[in-house]
Amino acid sequence: VIGLVIGKTDVRSFPDRKNIGTERYTFSFTIRDSPTYFINVQSWGREEYIRSLSESFRVGDCVTIENPLIQSKEAEREEKFNPVTPSGYKLLLSENHSVVKTSSCYDTDTRLLSLLHLPVKDPQDYYSLGDIVANGQSLHGRVLNVLAAVMAVS
């Protein structure tokens, strides 16, 4: 699978239920290869493997993923922490079987670069900040998608 990394989480650790007293590490990212299709990728493993893999690329890089495990996603659980994708699947990376290689989008496919700034949600499914201010009471308690731009960071 070849795609552009459009999102990435930080490395996290969790207590390993099978090996009490040890930690398992994970991080996930989202790749896109067309305006319509993108998929979440998750990796679990030893700290050294996960940190090394996470540091090997960043958002905006093109990656080639070899030998991922394809797994049905559990929509409610998975999409709490990752973008909602049009696919019913996710990719899992295994330290022993999977390989992630980075390359320049110019070397791979320059059309991938244009995908970096496309929203992952339907353009009709957003509220502007003005809409939220004007209709705040009627929106109370609802989960909303917000479309906004950062004007300054200080």
PDB file of C-alpha atoms in Angstrom:
ATOM      1  CA  VAL A   1       0.000   0.000   0.000  1.00  0.00           C
ATOM      2  CA  ILE A   2       1.360   3.423  -0.934  1.00  0.00           C
ATOM      3  CA  GLY A   3      -0.125   6.570   0.541  1.00  0.00           C
ATOM      4  CA  LEU A   4       0.365   9.994   2.008  1.00  0.00           C
ATOM      5  CA  VAL A   5       0.416  10.264   5.816  1.00  0.00           C
ATOM      6  CA  ILE A   6      -2.392  12.705   6.672  1.00  0.00           C
ATOM      7  CA  GLY A   7      -2.499  12.202  10.439  1.00  0.00           C
ATOM      8  CA  LYS A   8      -0.497  10.594  13.208  1.00  0.00           C
ATOM      9  CA  THR A   9      -0.842  10.031  16.955  1.00  0.00           C
ATOM     10  CA  ASP A  10       1.843  10.151  19.613  1.00  0.00           C
ATOM     11  CA  VAL A  11       3.356   6.947  20.978  1.00  0.00           C
ATOM     12  CA  ARG A  12       1.431   5.635  24.000  1.00  0.00           C
ATOM     13  CA  SER A  13       2.021   2.735  26.362  1.00  0.00           C
ATOM     14  CA  PHE A  14      -0.342   0.399  28.181  1.00  0.00           C
ATOM     15  CA  PRO A  15       0.222  -2.320  30.769  1.00  0.00           C
ATOM     16  CA  ASP A  16       0.558  -5.684  29.037  1.00  0.00           C
ATOM     17  CA  ARG A  17      -2.173  -7.998  30.328  1.00  0.00           C
ATOM     18  CA  LYS A  18      -0.297 -11.118  29.245  1.00  0.00           C
ATOM     19  CA  ASN A  19       3.066 -10.170  30.754  1.00  0.00           C
ATOM     20  CA  ILE A  20       2.309  -8.471  34.067  1.00  0.00           C
ATOM     21  CA  GLY A  21       4.785  -5.705  34.880  1.00  0.00           C
ATOM     22  CA  THR A  22       5.623  -4.917  31.232  1.00  0.00           C
ATOM     23  CA  GLU A  23       4.288  -2.311  28.828  1.00  0.00           C
ATOM     24  CA  ARG A  24       3.036  -2.557  25.254  1.00  0.00           C
ATOM     25  CA  TYR A  25       3.498   0.440  22.980  1.00  0.00           C
ATOM     26  CA  THR A  26       1.304   1.706  20.178  1.00  0.00           C
ATOM     27  CA  PHE A  27       0.740   4.551  17.786  1.00  0.00           C
ATOM     28  CA  SER A  28      -1.460   4.998  14.768  1.00  0.00           C
ATOM     29  CA  PHE A  29      -1.541   7.024  11.604  1.00  0.00           C
ATOM     30  CA  THR A  30      -3.841   7.590   8.657  1.00  0.00           C
ATOM     31  CA  ILE A  31      -2.800   7.274   5.020  1.00  0.00           C
ATOM     32  CA  ARG A  32      -4.614   8.463   1.922  1.00  0.00           C
ATOM     33  CA  ASP A  33      -4.120   7.489  -1.708  1.00  0.00           C
ATOM     34  CA  SER A  34      -7.035   9.315  -3.353  1.00  0.00           C
ATOM     35  CA  PRO A  35      -9.520  12.092  -2.536  1.00  0.00           C
ATOM     36  CA  THR A  36     -12.071   9.476  -1.502  1.00  0.00           C
ATOM     37  CA  TYR A  37     -10.083   6.704   0.170  1.00  0.00           C
ATOM     38  CA  PHE A  38      -8.007   6.725   3.342  1.00  0.00           C
ATOM     39  CA  ILE A  39      -7.392   4.131   6.025  1.00  0.00           C
ATOM     40  CA  ASN A  40      -6.102   3.997   9.595  1.00  0.00           C
ATOM     41  CA  VAL A  41      -2.939   2.063  10.379  1.00  0.00           C
ATOM     42  CA  GLN A  42      -2.103   0.846  13.870  1.00  0.00           C
ATOM     43  CA  SER A  43       1.090  -0.619  15.235  1.00  0.00           C
ATOM     44  CA  TRP A  44       1.714  -2.396  18.536  1.00  0.00           C
ATOM     45  CA  GLY A  45       4.988  -3.721  19.882  1.00  0.00           C
ATOM     46  CA  ARG A  46       8.100  -3.213  21.916  1.00  0.00           C
ATOM     47  CA  GLU A  47       9.047   0.334  22.875  1.00  0.00           C
ATOM     48  CA  GLU A  48      12.164   0.384  20.660  1.00  0.00           C
ATOM     49  CA  TYR A  49      10.252  -0.776  17.571  1.00  0.00           C
ATOM     50  CA  ILE A  50       7.299   1.590  18.046  1.00  0.00           C
ATOM     51  CA  ARG A  51       9.411   4.667  18.824  1.00  0.00           C
ATOM     52  CA  SER A  52      11.738   3.970  15.904  1.00  0.00           C
ATOM     53  CA  LEU A  53       8.830   3.453  13.514  1.00  0.00           C
ATOM     54  CA  SER A  54       7.023   6.565  14.735  1.00  0.00           C
ATOM     55  CA  GLU A  55      10.145   8.698  14.316  1.00  0.00           C
ATOM     56  CA  SER A  56      10.831   7.378  10.805  1.00  0.00           C
ATOM     57  CA  PHE A  57       8.133   9.508   9.130  1.00  0.00           C
ATOM     58  CA  ARG A  58       5.841  12.481   9.745  1.00  0.00           C
ATOM     59  CA  VAL A  59       2.589  13.914   8.439  1.00  0.00           C
ATOM     60  CA  GLY A  60       3.063  14.825   4.779  1.00  0.00           C
ATOM     61  CA  ASP A  61       5.464  11.967   3.996  1.00  0.00           C
ATOM     62  CA  CYS A  62       4.680   9.265   1.482  1.00  0.00           C
ATOM     63  CA  VAL A  63       4.963   5.734   2.846  1.00  0.00           C
ATOM     64  CA  THR A  64       4.942   2.267   1.378  1.00  0.00           C
ATOM     65  CA  ILE A  65       3.546  -0.372   3.720  1.00  0.00           C
ATOM     66  CA  GLU A  66       4.491  -3.964   2.992  1.00  0.00           C
ATOM     67  CA  ASN A  67       2.780  -7.013   4.538  1.00  0.00           C
ATOM     68  CA  PRO A  68       0.260  -5.332   6.825  1.00  0.00           C
ATOM     69  CA  LEU A  69      -2.458  -7.399   8.451  1.00  0.00           C
ATOM     70  CA  ILE A  70      -5.898  -6.320   7.238  1.00  0.00           C
ATOM     71  CA  GLN A  71      -8.485  -6.426  10.001  1.00  0.00           C
ATOM     72  CA  SER A  72     -12.128  -5.396  10.325  1.00  0.00           C
ATOM     73  CA  LYS A  73     -12.402  -2.309  12.466  1.00  0.00           C
ATOM     74  CA  GLU A  74     -14.600  -2.001  15.511  1.00  0.00           C
ATOM     75  CA  ALA A  75     -16.199   1.295  14.515  1.00  0.00           C
ATOM     76  CA  GLU A  76     -17.338   2.537  17.898  1.00  0.00           C
ATOM     77  CA  ARG A  77     -14.093   1.786  19.687  1.00  0.00           C
ATOM     78  CA  GLU A  78     -11.649   2.642  16.925  1.00  0.00           C
ATOM     79  CA  GLU A  79     -13.167   5.867  15.710  1.00  0.00           C
ATOM     80  CA  LYS A  80     -13.069   7.390  19.157  1.00  0.00           C
ATOM     81  CA  PHE A  81      -9.316   7.958  18.719  1.00  0.00           C
ATOM     82  CA  ASN A  82      -8.828   7.937  14.916  1.00  0.00           C
ATOM     83  CA  PRO A  83     -10.459   9.632  11.945  1.00  0.00           C
ATOM     84  CA  VAL A  84     -13.641   7.994  10.684  1.00  0.00           C
ATOM     85  CA  THR A  85     -12.666   6.274   7.425  1.00  0.00           C
ATOM     86  CA  PRO A  86     -14.813   5.103   4.512  1.00  0.00           C
ATOM     87  CA  SER A  87     -13.371   1.598   4.851  1.00  0.00           C
ATOM     88  CA  GLY A  88     -14.638  -1.127   7.147  1.00  0.00           C
ATOM     89  CA  TYR A  89     -11.025  -2.167   7.696  1.00  0.00           C
ATOM     90  CA  LYS A  90      -7.784  -1.020   9.292  1.00  0.00           C
ATOM     91  CA  LEU A  91      -4.185  -2.040   8.724  1.00  0.00           C
ATOM     92  CA  LEU A  92      -2.116  -3.532  11.536  1.00  0.00           C
ATOM     93  CA  LEU A  93       1.666  -3.442  11.467  1.00  0.00           C
ATOM     94  CA  SER A  94       3.681  -6.261  12.952  1.00  0.00           C
ATOM     95  CA  GLU A  95       7.301  -5.939  13.991  1.00  0.00           C
ATOM     96  CA  ASN A  96       8.130  -9.364  12.541  1.00  0.00           C
ATOM     97  CA  HIS A  97       6.247  -9.163   9.243  1.00  0.00           C
ATOM     98  CA  SER A  98       5.499  -5.580   8.204  1.00  0.00           C
ATOM     99  CA  VAL A  99       7.793  -2.964   6.704  1.00  0.00           C
ATOM    100  CA  VAL A 100       7.181   0.782   6.357  1.00  0.00           C
ATOM    101  CA  LYS A 101       9.383   2.691   3.910  1.00  0.00           C
ATOM    102  CA  THR A 102       9.297   6.429   3.374  1.00  0.00           C
ATOM    103  CA  SER A 103       9.839   8.014   0.002  1.00  0.00           C
ATOM    104  CA  SER A 104       9.438  11.353  -1.634  1.00  0.00           C
ATOM    105  CA  CYS A 105       5.997  11.959  -3.117  1.00  0.00           C
ATOM    106  CA  TYR A 106       7.814  13.366  -6.107  1.00  0.00           C
ATOM    107  CA  ASP A 107       9.432   9.971  -6.601  1.00  0.00           C
ATOM    108  CA  THR A 108       6.195   8.067  -6.002  1.00  0.00           C
ATOM    109  CA  ASP A 109       3.296  10.102  -7.367  1.00  0.00           C
ATOM    110  CA  THR A 110       3.083  13.895  -7.269  1.00  0.00           C
ATOM    111  CA  ARG A 111      -0.745  13.657  -7.204  1.00  0.00           C
ATOM    112  CA  LEU A 112      -0.479  12.400  -3.620  1.00  0.00           C
ATOM    113  CA  LEU A 113       0.792  15.796  -2.434  1.00  0.00           C
ATOM    114  CA  SER A 114      -2.540  17.455  -3.257  1.00  0.00           C
ATOM    115  CA  LEU A 115      -4.310  15.069  -0.856  1.00  0.00           C
ATOM    116  CA  LEU A 116      -2.641  16.481   2.252  1.00  0.00           C
ATOM    117  CA  HIS A 117      -5.034  19.411   2.633  1.00  0.00           C
ATOM    118  CA  LEU A 118      -8.314  17.700   1.757  1.00  0.00           C
ATOM    119  CA  PRO A 119     -10.711  17.313   4.675  1.00  0.00           C
ATOM    120  CA  VAL A 120     -11.556  13.777   5.769  1.00  0.00           C
ATOM    121  CA  LYS A 121     -15.196  14.673   6.436  1.00  0.00           C
ATOM    122  CA  ASP A 122     -18.054  15.466   4.064  1.00  0.00           C
ATOM    123  CA  PRO A 123     -17.940  19.207   3.279  1.00  0.00           C
ATOM    124  CA  GLN A 124     -21.657  19.432   4.165  1.00  0.00           C
ATOM    125  CA  ASP A 125     -21.065  17.979   7.647  1.00  0.00           C
ATOM    126  CA  TYR A 126     -19.340  20.973   9.283  1.00  0.00           C
ATOM    127  CA  TYR A 127     -20.378  23.795  11.555  1.00  0.00           C
ATOM    128  CA  SER A 128     -18.520  27.081  11.378  1.00  0.00           C
ATOM    129  CA  LEU A 129     -17.582  28.845  14.600  1.00  0.00           C
ATOM    130  CA  GLY A 130     -20.184  31.495  13.721  1.00  0.00           C
ATOM    131  CA  ASP A 131     -22.912  28.817  13.485  1.00  0.00           C
ATOM    132  CA  ILE A 132     -21.937  27.474  16.890  1.00  0.00           C
ATOM    133  CA  VAL A 133     -22.009  30.921  18.500  1.00  0.00           C
ATOM    134  CA  ALA A 134     -25.387  31.749  16.895  1.00  0.00           C
ATOM    135  CA  ASN A 135     -27.027  28.378  17.655  1.00  0.00           C
ATOM    136  CA  GLY A 136     -25.171  27.357  20.816  1.00  0.00           C
ATOM    137  CA  GLN A 137     -28.245  26.485  22.903  1.00  0.00           C
ATOM    138  CA  SER A 138     -29.803  24.208  20.275  1.00  0.00           C
ATOM    139  CA  LEU A 139     -26.485  22.392  19.754  1.00  0.00           C
ATOM    140  CA  HIS A 140     -25.889  21.715  23.466  1.00  0.00           C
ATOM    141  CA  GLY A 141     -24.862  18.082  24.088  1.00  0.00           C
ATOM    142  CA  ARG A 142     -24.316  17.218  20.414  1.00  0.00           C
ATOM    143  CA  VAL A 143     -21.037  16.076  18.892  1.00  0.00           C
ATOM    144  CA  LEU A 144     -20.102  18.440  16.063  1.00  0.00           C
ATOM    145  CA  ASN A 145     -17.538  18.652  13.301  1.00  0.00           C
ATOM    146  CA  VAL A 146     -16.000  22.125  13.293  1.00  0.00           C
ATOM    147  CA  LEU A 147     -14.357  23.810  10.329  1.00  0.00           C
ATOM    148  CA  ALA A 148     -12.014  26.561  11.457  1.00  0.00           C
ATOM    149  CA  ALA A 149      -8.633  28.006  10.584  1.00  0.00           C
ATOM    150  CA  VAL A 150      -5.828  28.882  12.973  1.00  0.00           C
ATOM    151  CA  MET A 151      -5.008  32.550  12.526  1.00  0.00           C
ATOM    152  CA  ALA A 152      -2.142  32.819  14.986  1.00  0.00           C
ATOM    153  CA  VAL A 153      -0.183  30.772  17.460  1.00  0.00           C
ATOM    154  CA  SER A 154       1.494  32.510  20.379  1.00  0.00           C
TER     155      SER A 154
END
